[in-house]
Amino acid sequence: MDIRTEVKKMKEDSPIMAALPLETRNQALEAAAKALLENKKKIFQANKEDMEAAEKTGLGQAVMKRLKFDEHKLDDVIKGIQDLISLPDPLSRIQLARELDQGLELYRVTCPIGVIGIIFEARPDALVQISSLCIKSGNCAVLKGGKETARTNKVLFNLIHEAVMGCGLPKGCMLQAELHNEIDELLACDDCVDLLIPRGSNQFVRYIMDHTKIPVMGHADGVCHIYVDEDYAIEKTLPIIVDAKTQYTAACNAVETLLVNRKAAAEFLPEAAKALSEAGVKLRGTKEVSEIIPCEIMEEEEFHREYLDLILSVKIVEDLEEAVAHINTYGSHHTDCIITENKAHALRFMQLVDSAGVYQNCSTRFADGFRYGFGAEVGISTGKIHARGPVGLEGLVTYKYKLFGQGQIVGDYASGKKSFHFRDLDKEAGL
Amino acid sequence: MDIRTEVKKMKEDSPIMAALPLETRNQALEAAAKALLENKKKIFQANKEDMEAAEKTGLGQAVMKRLKFDEHKLDDVIKGIQDLISLPDPLSRIQLARELDQGLELYRVTCPIGVIGIIFEARPDALVQISSLCIKSGNCAVLKGGKETARTNKVLFNLIHEAVMGCGLPKGCMLQAELHNEIDELLACDDCVDLLIPRGSNQFVRYIMDHTKIPVMGHADGVCHIYVDEDYAIEKTLPIIVDAKTQYTAACNAVETLLVNRKAAAEFLPEAAKALSEAGVKLRGTKEVSEIIPCEIMEEEEFHREYLDLILSVKIVEDLEEAVAHINTYGSHHTDCIITENKAHALRFMQLVDSAGVYQNCSTRFADGFRYGFGAEVGISTGKIHARGPVGLEGLVTYKYKLFGQGQIVGDYASGKKSFHFRDLDKEAGL
């Protein structure tokens, strides 16, 4: 059966999945965790085979590390599942309860999105993470993992799928796509896949975004900025920049560009250069910057670059407005920070910068669902539609309007025979 | 200057637009209303010329009616602007306020989406309506109207644009695209247009959706269903079906298909046929239906059809589950209703039907922002991402995360030196 046919069948199961009570969904998560723990040797064996095969193809150490699924990764995903179980139900929440007229009651109630396609590279733990997020939120998940961990993915998928079916989840709650050409088949399923979540490199995410009509939640680039305003406190500034650049260089929320107010440049840049060079960071800057500190001279167009490495772009700006214009032009609308002791400047910066996260005096690395206290993270979105920034479980739900009547017709309201009185009802009272 | 260049400039103005206080936005709306009223002769004259030119091309009466902009339409749009002014500010609402750790405060605050492209056919009042919604919500609007009312649109645009600039709105707050080829140029602006709202025929909306990477909010088809359960009350049922079909046949929320439970069919169908034929409705049905009541026999595939006319498809189903499966397969996820006196059946139907609106015992024609008490309607969305169903002003806003720190770095939390305490702050206290 091709992927399209299977996803169509899954779509038919999705209302059943959506209607499952919280207890069933939580039991399914318990069962999945138990199955993974009890079969860990099988998982590690499959992963060992994947790793050996990958090693022969000469993959780099960084990628090899991401392919690995060991005790440590297992602990992480089990902890993740347990956290999810303890989170409140994202479904059946009443967002609006209103009597439109006597005996005509409108409720806006959260419900699952339906069928979610997840396409991920390399990390097999992503399979466990995302499928458990989908189970908790009542969504069906089509999973397509990277070919390097095909054996690990297959074992993980089968263990989870069987465990949750044993708890009463429909067969179509999960589907694994295994062949590479199935990615393009999946991207063409815009009539039966409601949302795509890609996880992987920039080019990979960009490819997904450019080749589908299905809405995509995620981010390609993470070109984050720190702007040092004239009124900065040096003792805060240096640790923030070093942390934002070096604490985890491969992260999307690592800083890529440092903007410095002209009034601060002569005094601040030499201090920054010293701290950053001690931290192993290589600087690149405009000609003007190179006249103050040693750095490689770069072209304006290169400010679009996301290094994901110990390299930082540096530029001098006239004022806050120029900093904002630079960020809105060259940034990726992810997370940007102003270093200032002036609250009015901070508020102005936050209002004008068109990014999911706008920060004052702290590291851009805080942009993360766990650090925001969301309990679970679906991903980080740089889109502005639906969900923006770090996305928790609520990014996997939508809502529907339920209207209960007693025979009301619109003709009576159009003719003036009846009229609406719009009275809010007690949401807590429920349906 | 081509559209792309102009929209890029507009994008630069969008943070200024987003930062305007509510008073300025409301003053701009007042000024726009005043300008329209004071220059109504100019508007009517332009519309007269449009209508005369349109008449020569032999357009039908229904279309001609939509082209018209007269005293009545002017009253409507002025009333719409006044209603908008009285609505609370959709911006700067604090959706989340949380202290992550001492001195590290996170706020999620609503803000405009940015640049919104509106492409509409025929109705010049849509220009006024949508541009005022964008002004209220701090968004920049690119407007492309139908060629039939080019003169009217130009006068309306210039009056509003000049009036709002006089109140301090940036020049780039509004832009008019006048040439037909500019539609495709606009559809390609996915790096500078954040959202597209198309208003027009199914084919028109479908074309927009199929030819852009920009998110589109709206709906193409409106194939709405009424399912008559075995436990129906005839005195409610007939008026609901007649209202849903005939009260305004051209509306997207008019019913197109009637599903009848087999147990009810023999008794109910003759009554329905009588009431509907008296209301001028022509019936089409499966062979089985034609054996009970006179109707034109139709094929299964035709249940996808949206008639927008006094025609109704009829089918007999075994039970609620078959009704749901039919609706989820052939419907457009817009609005679907069950007629039943059985509350459990109604709740089950509402849970399983994957539509923006799921109703019990009332007309599908209630699916409308004004009838839901939203005060203003941006449109109706059949998508599940971002906004679903009738969309009020909140459909034109997104949010950003503002994080205020005092030098915090992620390294301290990763190393365990510090830890988060996640304490909710008082939202009302503001920033």
PDB file of C-alpha atoms in Angstrom, chain A residues 11-12 14-16 18-20 92 96 98 100 104 106 108 111-115 190-191 194-195 209-213 215 236 239-241 243 247 324 328-329 333 343 346-367 369-374 383-391 394 397-414 420 422 431, chain B residues 11-12 14-16 18-20 92 96 98 100 104 106 108 111-115 190-191 194-195 209-213 215 236 239-241 243 247 324 328-329 333 343 346-367 369-374 383-391 394 397-414 420 422 431:
ATOM      1  CA  LYS A  11      -7.538  10.127   8.468  1.00  0.00           C
ATOM      2  CA  GLU A  12     -10.639   7.949   8.886  1.00  0.00           C
ATOM      3  CA  SER A  14      -8.461  10.259  13.411  1.00  0.00           C
ATOM      4  CA  PRO A  15     -11.928  11.117  14.828  1.00  0.00           C
ATOM      5  CA  ILE A  16     -11.756   7.926  16.944  1.00  0.00           C
ATOM      6  CA  ALA A  18      -9.613  12.449  18.899  1.00  0.00           C
ATOM      7  CA  ALA A  19     -12.492  11.132  20.977  1.00  0.00           C
ATOM      8  CA  LEU A  20     -10.418   8.988  23.366  1.00  0.00           C
ATOM      9  CA  SER A  92     -11.884  19.551  25.642  1.00  0.00           C
ATOM     10  CA  LEU A  96     -15.629  30.389  25.058  1.00  0.00           C
ATOM     11  CA  ARG A  98     -21.851  32.040  25.268  1.00  0.00           C
ATOM     12  CA  LEU A 100     -26.400  33.726  21.756  1.00  0.00           C
ATOM     13  CA  LEU A 104     -28.947  28.742  21.740  1.00  0.00           C
ATOM     14  CA  LEU A 106     -22.191  28.340  21.705  1.00  0.00           C
ATOM     15  CA  ARG A 108     -15.510  26.870  21.622  1.00  0.00           C
ATOM     16  CA  CYS A 111      -9.672  19.388  19.938  1.00  0.00           C
ATOM     17  CA  PRO A 112      -6.759  17.676  18.179  1.00  0.00           C
ATOM     18  CA  ILE A 113      -5.556  18.973  14.827  1.00  0.00           C
ATOM     19  CA  GLY A 114      -5.963  15.503  13.281  1.00  0.00           C
ATOM     20  CA  VAL A 115      -3.137  13.951  11.297  1.00  0.00           C
ATOM     21  CA  ASP A 190      -2.343  18.099   1.644  1.00  0.00           C
ATOM     22  CA  ASP A 191      -5.893  16.768   1.712  1.00  0.00           C
ATOM     23  CA  ASP A 194      -3.173  18.701   8.632  1.00  0.00           C
ATOM     24  CA  LEU A 195       0.252  19.827   9.822  1.00  0.00           C
ATOM     25  CA  MET A 209       8.635  24.244   3.498  1.00  0.00           C
ATOM     26  CA  ASP A 210       9.270  24.783  -0.198  1.00  0.00           C
ATOM     27  CA  HIS A 211       7.705  21.532  -1.411  1.00  0.00           C
ATOM     28  CA  THR A 212       4.328  21.229   0.260  1.00  0.00           C
ATOM     29  CA  LYS A 213       0.978  22.937   0.588  1.00  0.00           C
ATOM     30  CA  PRO A 215       1.082  24.021   6.852  1.00  0.00           C
ATOM     31  CA  LYS A 236      26.262  41.570  32.647  1.00  0.00           C
ATOM     32  CA  PRO A 239      28.788  36.699  30.276  1.00  0.00           C
ATOM     33  CA  ILE A 240      25.532  36.986  28.288  1.00  0.00           C
ATOM     34  CA  ILE A 241      27.311  37.201  24.926  1.00  0.00           C
ATOM     35  CA  ASP A 243      26.873  32.174  26.988  1.00  0.00           C
ATOM     36  CA  GLN A 247      26.894  27.388  25.632  1.00  0.00           C
ATOM     37  CA  VAL A 324      16.089  47.120  14.832  1.00  0.00           C
ATOM     38  CA  ASN A 328      14.292  42.810  10.963  1.00  0.00           C
ATOM     39  CA  THR A 329      16.184  42.646   7.655  1.00  0.00           C
ATOM     40  CA  HIS A 333      12.553  36.357  13.533  1.00  0.00           C
ATOM     41  CA  LYS A 343      13.882  50.334  30.388  1.00  0.00           C
ATOM     42  CA  ALA A 346      14.206  47.873  26.115  1.00  0.00           C
ATOM     43  CA  LEU A 347      10.455  48.314  25.641  1.00  0.00           C
ATOM     44  CA  ARG A 348      10.957  50.162  22.350  1.00  0.00           C
ATOM     45  CA  PHE A 349      13.293  47.430  21.076  1.00  0.00           C
ATOM     46  CA  MET A 350      10.799  44.742  22.095  1.00  0.00           C
ATOM     47  CA  GLN A 351       7.989  46.493  20.313  1.00  0.00           C
ATOM     48  CA  LEU A 352       9.844  47.117  17.056  1.00  0.00           C
ATOM     49  CA  VAL A 353      11.753  43.861  16.642  1.00  0.00           C
ATOM     50  CA  ASP A 354       9.569  41.429  14.701  1.00  0.00           C
ATOM     51  CA  SER A 355      10.711  38.210  16.363  1.00  0.00           C
ATOM     52  CA  ALA A 356       9.137  35.404  18.368  1.00  0.00           C
ATOM     53  CA  GLY A 357      11.407  36.236  21.331  1.00  0.00           C
ATOM     54  CA  VAL A 358      12.539  39.750  22.293  1.00  0.00           C
ATOM     55  CA  TYR A 359      14.815  39.865  25.331  1.00  0.00           C
ATOM     56  CA  GLN A 360      16.474  42.336  27.663  1.00  0.00           C
ATOM     57  CA  ASN A 361      19.696  41.521  29.510  1.00  0.00           C
ATOM     58  CA  CYS A 362      19.752  37.742  29.247  1.00  0.00           C
ATOM     59  CA  SER A 363      21.053  35.034  26.968  1.00  0.00           C
ATOM     60  CA  THR A 364      19.180  34.181  23.732  1.00  0.00           C
ATOM     61  CA  ARG A 365      19.669  30.542  24.734  1.00  0.00           C
ATOM     62  CA  PHE A 366      16.652  30.862  27.061  1.00  0.00           C
ATOM     63  CA  ALA A 367      14.357  30.475  24.020  1.00  0.00           C
ATOM     64  CA  GLY A 369       9.918  25.337  25.819  1.00  0.00           C
ATOM     65  CA  PHE A 370      11.393  23.701  28.912  1.00  0.00           C
ATOM     66  CA  ARG A 371      13.037  26.944  30.076  1.00  0.00           C
ATOM     67  CA  TYR A 372       9.711  28.726  29.562  1.00  0.00           C
ATOM     68  CA  GLY A 373       8.079  26.130  31.822  1.00  0.00           C
ATOM     69  CA  PHE A 374       5.876  24.535  29.147  1.00  0.00           C
ATOM     70  CA  GLY A 383       6.109  31.542  11.702  1.00  0.00           C
ATOM     71  CA  LYS A 384       3.507  33.952  13.006  1.00  0.00           C
ATOM     72  CA  ILE A 385       0.448  31.926  12.155  1.00  0.00           C
ATOM     73  CA  HIS A 386      -0.906  29.442  14.724  1.00  0.00           C
ATOM     74  CA  ALA A 387       2.046  29.145  17.111  1.00  0.00           C
ATOM     75  CA  ARG A 388       5.138  31.315  17.548  1.00  0.00           C
ATOM     76  CA  GLY A 389       8.335  30.787  19.518  1.00  0.00           C
ATOM     77  CA  PRO A 390       8.733  27.680  21.682  1.00  0.00           C
ATOM     78  CA  VAL A 391       5.569  25.626  21.227  1.00  0.00           C
ATOM     79  CA  GLU A 394      -1.191  23.673  22.765  1.00  0.00           C
ATOM     80  CA  VAL A 397      -4.534  21.415  19.231  1.00  0.00           C
ATOM     81  CA  THR A 398      -7.113  23.512  17.445  1.00  0.00           C
ATOM     82  CA  TYR A 399     -10.730  24.134  18.452  1.00  0.00           C
ATOM     83  CA  LYS A 400     -14.211  23.680  17.119  1.00  0.00           C
ATOM     84  CA  TYR A 401     -17.407  25.624  17.741  1.00  0.00           C
ATOM     85  CA  LYS A 402     -20.253  23.574  19.193  1.00  0.00           C
ATOM     86  CA  LEU A 403     -23.687  25.193  18.916  1.00  0.00           C
ATOM     87  CA  PHE A 404     -26.662  23.684  20.754  1.00  0.00           C
ATOM     88  CA  GLY A 405     -30.074  24.856  19.604  1.00  0.00           C
ATOM     89  CA  GLN A 406     -33.731  24.032  20.017  1.00  0.00           C
ATOM     90  CA  GLY A 407     -34.896  24.626  16.482  1.00  0.00           C
ATOM     91  CA  GLN A 408     -33.582  28.177  15.941  1.00  0.00           C
ATOM     92  CA  ILE A 409     -33.433  29.469  12.360  1.00  0.00           C
ATOM     93  CA  VAL A 410     -31.538  32.480  10.973  1.00  0.00           C
ATOM     94  CA  GLY A 411     -34.621  33.826   9.191  1.00  0.00           C
ATOM     95  CA  ASP A 412     -36.117  34.862  12.554  1.00  0.00           C
ATOM     96  CA  TYR A 413     -33.036  36.944  13.397  1.00  0.00           C
ATOM     97  CA  ALA A 414     -32.749  38.444   9.891  1.00  0.00           C
ATOM     98  CA  PHE A 420     -29.305  37.879  19.946  1.00  0.00           C
ATOM     99  CA  PHE A 422     -24.880  37.395  23.754  1.00  0.00           C
ATOM    100  CA  LEU A 431     -21.009  21.218  28.437  1.00  0.00           C
TER     101      LEU A 431
ATOM    102  CA  LYS B  11       7.429  45.626   5.624  1.00  0.00           C
ATOM    103  CA  GLU B  12       9.923  48.190   6.953  1.00  0.00           C
ATOM    104  CA  SER B  14       5.171  47.550   9.704  1.00  0.00           C
ATOM    105  CA  PRO B  15       6.934  47.789  13.114  1.00  0.00           C
ATOM    106  CA  ILE B  16       5.970  51.500  13.262  1.00  0.00           C
ATOM    107  CA  ALA B  18       2.486  47.840  15.092  1.00  0.00           C
ATOM    108  CA  ALA B  19       3.709  50.247  17.774  1.00  0.00           C
ATOM    109  CA  LEU B  20       0.939  52.837  17.373  1.00  0.00           C
ATOM    110  CA  SER B  92      -0.725  44.310  23.929  1.00  0.00           C
ATOM    111  CA  LEU B  96       1.090  34.700  29.961  1.00  0.00           C
ATOM    112  CA  ARG B  98       5.658  34.106  34.487  1.00  0.00           C
ATOM    113  CA  LEU B 100      11.126  31.840  35.386  1.00  0.00           C
ATOM    114  CA  LEU B 104      13.810  36.729  34.978  1.00  0.00           C
ATOM    115  CA  LEU B 106       8.561  36.168  30.754  1.00  0.00           C
ATOM    116  CA  ARG B 108       3.541  36.568  26.129  1.00  0.00           C
ATOM    117  CA  CYS B 111       0.962  41.941  18.536  1.00  0.00           C
ATOM    118  CA  PRO B 112      -0.036  42.425  14.894  1.00  0.00           C
ATOM    119  CA  ILE B 113       0.837  39.773  12.322  1.00  0.00           C
ATOM    120  CA  GLY B 114       2.572  42.384  10.155  1.00  0.00           C
ATOM    121  CA  VAL B 115       1.748  42.652   6.456  1.00  0.00           C
ATOM    122  CA  ASP B 190       6.319  35.011   0.824  1.00  0.00           C
ATOM    123  CA  ASP B 191       9.260  36.728   2.500  1.00  0.00           C
ATOM    124  CA  ASP B 194       2.701  37.299   6.453  1.00  0.00           C
ATOM    125  CA  LEU B 195      -0.851  36.268   5.660  1.00  0.00           C
ATOM    126  CA  MET B 209      -4.307  28.650  -2.072  1.00  0.00           C
ATOM    127  CA  ASP B 210      -2.654  26.629  -4.840  1.00  0.00           C
ATOM    128  CA  HIS B 211      -0.259  29.332  -5.998  1.00  0.00           C
ATOM    129  CA  THR B 212       1.457  30.726  -2.931  1.00  0.00           C
ATOM    130  CA  LYS B 213       3.676  29.752  -0.024  1.00  0.00           C
ATOM    131  CA  PRO B 215      -0.321  31.178   4.718  1.00  0.00           C
ATOM    132  CA  LYS B 236     -38.008  21.730  14.535  1.00  0.00           C
ATOM    133  CA  PRO B 239     -37.931  24.930   9.454  1.00  0.00           C
ATOM    134  CA  ILE B 240     -34.202  24.333  10.128  1.00  0.00           C
ATOM    135  CA  ILE B 241     -33.624  22.594   6.787  1.00  0.00           C
ATOM    136  CA  ASP B 243     -33.804  28.044   6.563  1.00  0.00           C
ATOM    137  CA  GLN B 247     -32.371  31.874   3.744  1.00  0.00           C
ATOM    138  CA  VAL B 324     -20.075  11.168  10.278  1.00  0.00           C
ATOM    139  CA  ASN B 328     -15.748  13.844   6.970  1.00  0.00           C
ATOM    140  CA  THR B 329     -15.243  12.452   3.453  1.00  0.00           C
ATOM    141  CA  HIS B 333     -15.037  20.962   7.316  1.00  0.00           C
ATOM    142  CA  LYS B 343     -28.076  14.554  23.751  1.00  0.00           C
ATOM    143  CA  ALA B 346     -25.444  15.090  19.591  1.00  0.00           C
ATOM    144  CA  LEU B 347     -22.262  15.017  21.681  1.00  0.00           C
ATOM    145  CA  ARG B 348     -20.938  11.988  19.802  1.00  0.00           C
ATOM    146  CA  PHE B 349     -21.647  13.675  16.450  1.00  0.00           C
ATOM    147  CA  MET B 350     -19.928  16.860  17.612  1.00  0.00           C
ATOM    148  CA  GLN B 351     -16.879  14.945  18.734  1.00  0.00           C
ATOM    149  CA  LEU B 352     -16.481  12.868  15.566  1.00  0.00           C
ATOM    150  CA  VAL B 353     -17.293  15.424  12.882  1.00  0.00           C
ATOM    151  CA  ASP B 354     -14.084  17.195  11.887  1.00  0.00           C
ATOM    152  CA  SER B 355     -15.539  20.611  11.118  1.00  0.00           C
ATOM    153  CA  ALA B 356     -15.124  24.169  12.377  1.00  0.00           C
ATOM    154  CA  GLY B 357     -18.778  24.234  13.429  1.00  0.00           C
ATOM    155  CA  VAL B 358     -20.745  21.264  14.770  1.00  0.00           C
ATOM    156  CA  TYR B 359     -24.374  22.017  15.589  1.00  0.00           C
ATOM    157  CA  GLN B 360     -27.402  20.439  17.185  1.00  0.00           C
ATOM    158  CA  ASN B 361     -30.962  21.442  16.223  1.00  0.00           C
ATOM    159  CA  CYS B 362     -30.317  24.795  14.563  1.00  0.00           C
ATOM    160  CA  SER B 363     -29.604  26.214  11.132  1.00  0.00           C
ATOM    161  CA  THR B 364     -26.083  25.999   9.663  1.00  0.00           C
ATOM    162  CA  ARG B 365     -26.569  29.638   8.660  1.00  0.00           C
ATOM    163  CA  PHE B 366     -25.636  30.650  12.228  1.00  0.00           C
ATOM    164  CA  ALA B 367     -21.940  30.140  11.314  1.00  0.00           C
ATOM    165  CA  GLY B 369     -18.824  36.119  13.256  1.00  0.00           C
ATOM    166  CA  PHE B 370     -21.616  38.608  13.889  1.00  0.00           C
ATOM    167  CA  ARG B 371     -24.052  35.873  14.979  1.00  0.00           C
ATOM    168  CA  TYR B 372     -21.366  34.511  17.309  1.00  0.00           C
ATOM    169  CA  GLY B 373     -21.073  37.981  18.856  1.00  0.00           C
ATOM    170  CA  PHE B 374     -17.513  38.700  17.686  1.00  0.00           C
ATOM    171  CA  GLY B 383      -8.204  25.518   8.025  1.00  0.00           C
ATOM    172  CA  LYS B 384      -7.266  24.176  11.444  1.00  0.00           C
ATOM    173  CA  ILE B 385      -4.070  26.105  11.883  1.00  0.00           C
ATOM    174  CA  HIS B 386      -4.216  29.554  13.537  1.00  0.00           C
ATOM    175  CA  ALA B 387      -7.923  30.354  13.317  1.00  0.00           C
ATOM    176  CA  ARG B 388     -10.908  28.138  12.614  1.00  0.00           C
ATOM    177  CA  GLY B 389     -14.540  28.934  11.883  1.00  0.00           C
ATOM    178  CA  PRO B 390     -15.732  32.546  11.957  1.00  0.00           C
ATOM    179  CA  VAL B 391     -12.681  34.674  12.736  1.00  0.00           C
ATOM    180  CA  GLU B 394      -8.001  37.982  17.098  1.00  0.00           C
ATOM    181  CA  VAL B 397      -2.939  39.118  15.761  1.00  0.00           C
ATOM    182  CA  THR B 398      -0.123  36.870  16.859  1.00  0.00           C
ATOM    183  CA  TYR B 399       2.034  37.173  19.965  1.00  0.00           C
ATOM    184  CA  LYS B 400       5.663  37.561  20.948  1.00  0.00           C
ATOM    185  CA  TYR B 401       7.527  36.454  24.043  1.00  0.00           C
ATOM    186  CA  LYS B 402       9.201  39.283  25.994  1.00  0.00           C
ATOM    187  CA  LEU B 403      11.842  38.161  28.470  1.00  0.00           C
ATOM    188  CA  PHE B 404      13.277  40.645  30.970  1.00  0.00           C
ATOM    189  CA  GLY B 405      16.532  39.612  32.639  1.00  0.00           C
ATOM    190  CA  GLN B 406      19.284  41.012  34.820  1.00  0.00           C
ATOM    191  CA  GLY B 407      22.237  39.266  33.253  1.00  0.00           C
ATOM    192  CA  GLN B 408      21.028  35.639  33.459  1.00  0.00           C
ATOM    193  CA  ILE B 409      22.878  33.066  31.372  1.00  0.00           C
ATOM    194  CA  VAL B 410      21.819  29.527  30.422  1.00  0.00           C
ATOM    195  CA  GLY B 411      25.142  28.034  31.549  1.00  0.00           C
ATOM    196  CA  ASP B 412      24.168  28.598  35.194  1.00  0.00           C
ATOM    197  CA  TYR B 413      20.954  26.601  34.741  1.00  0.00           C
ATOM    198  CA  ALA B 414      22.604  23.859  32.689  1.00  0.00           C
ATOM    199  CA  PHE B 420      13.944  27.745  37.465  1.00  0.00           C
ATOM    200  CA  PHE B 422       8.233  29.057  37.315  1.00  0.00           C
ATOM    201  CA  LEU B 431       4.586  45.093  32.003  1.00  0.00           C
TER     202      LEU B 431
END
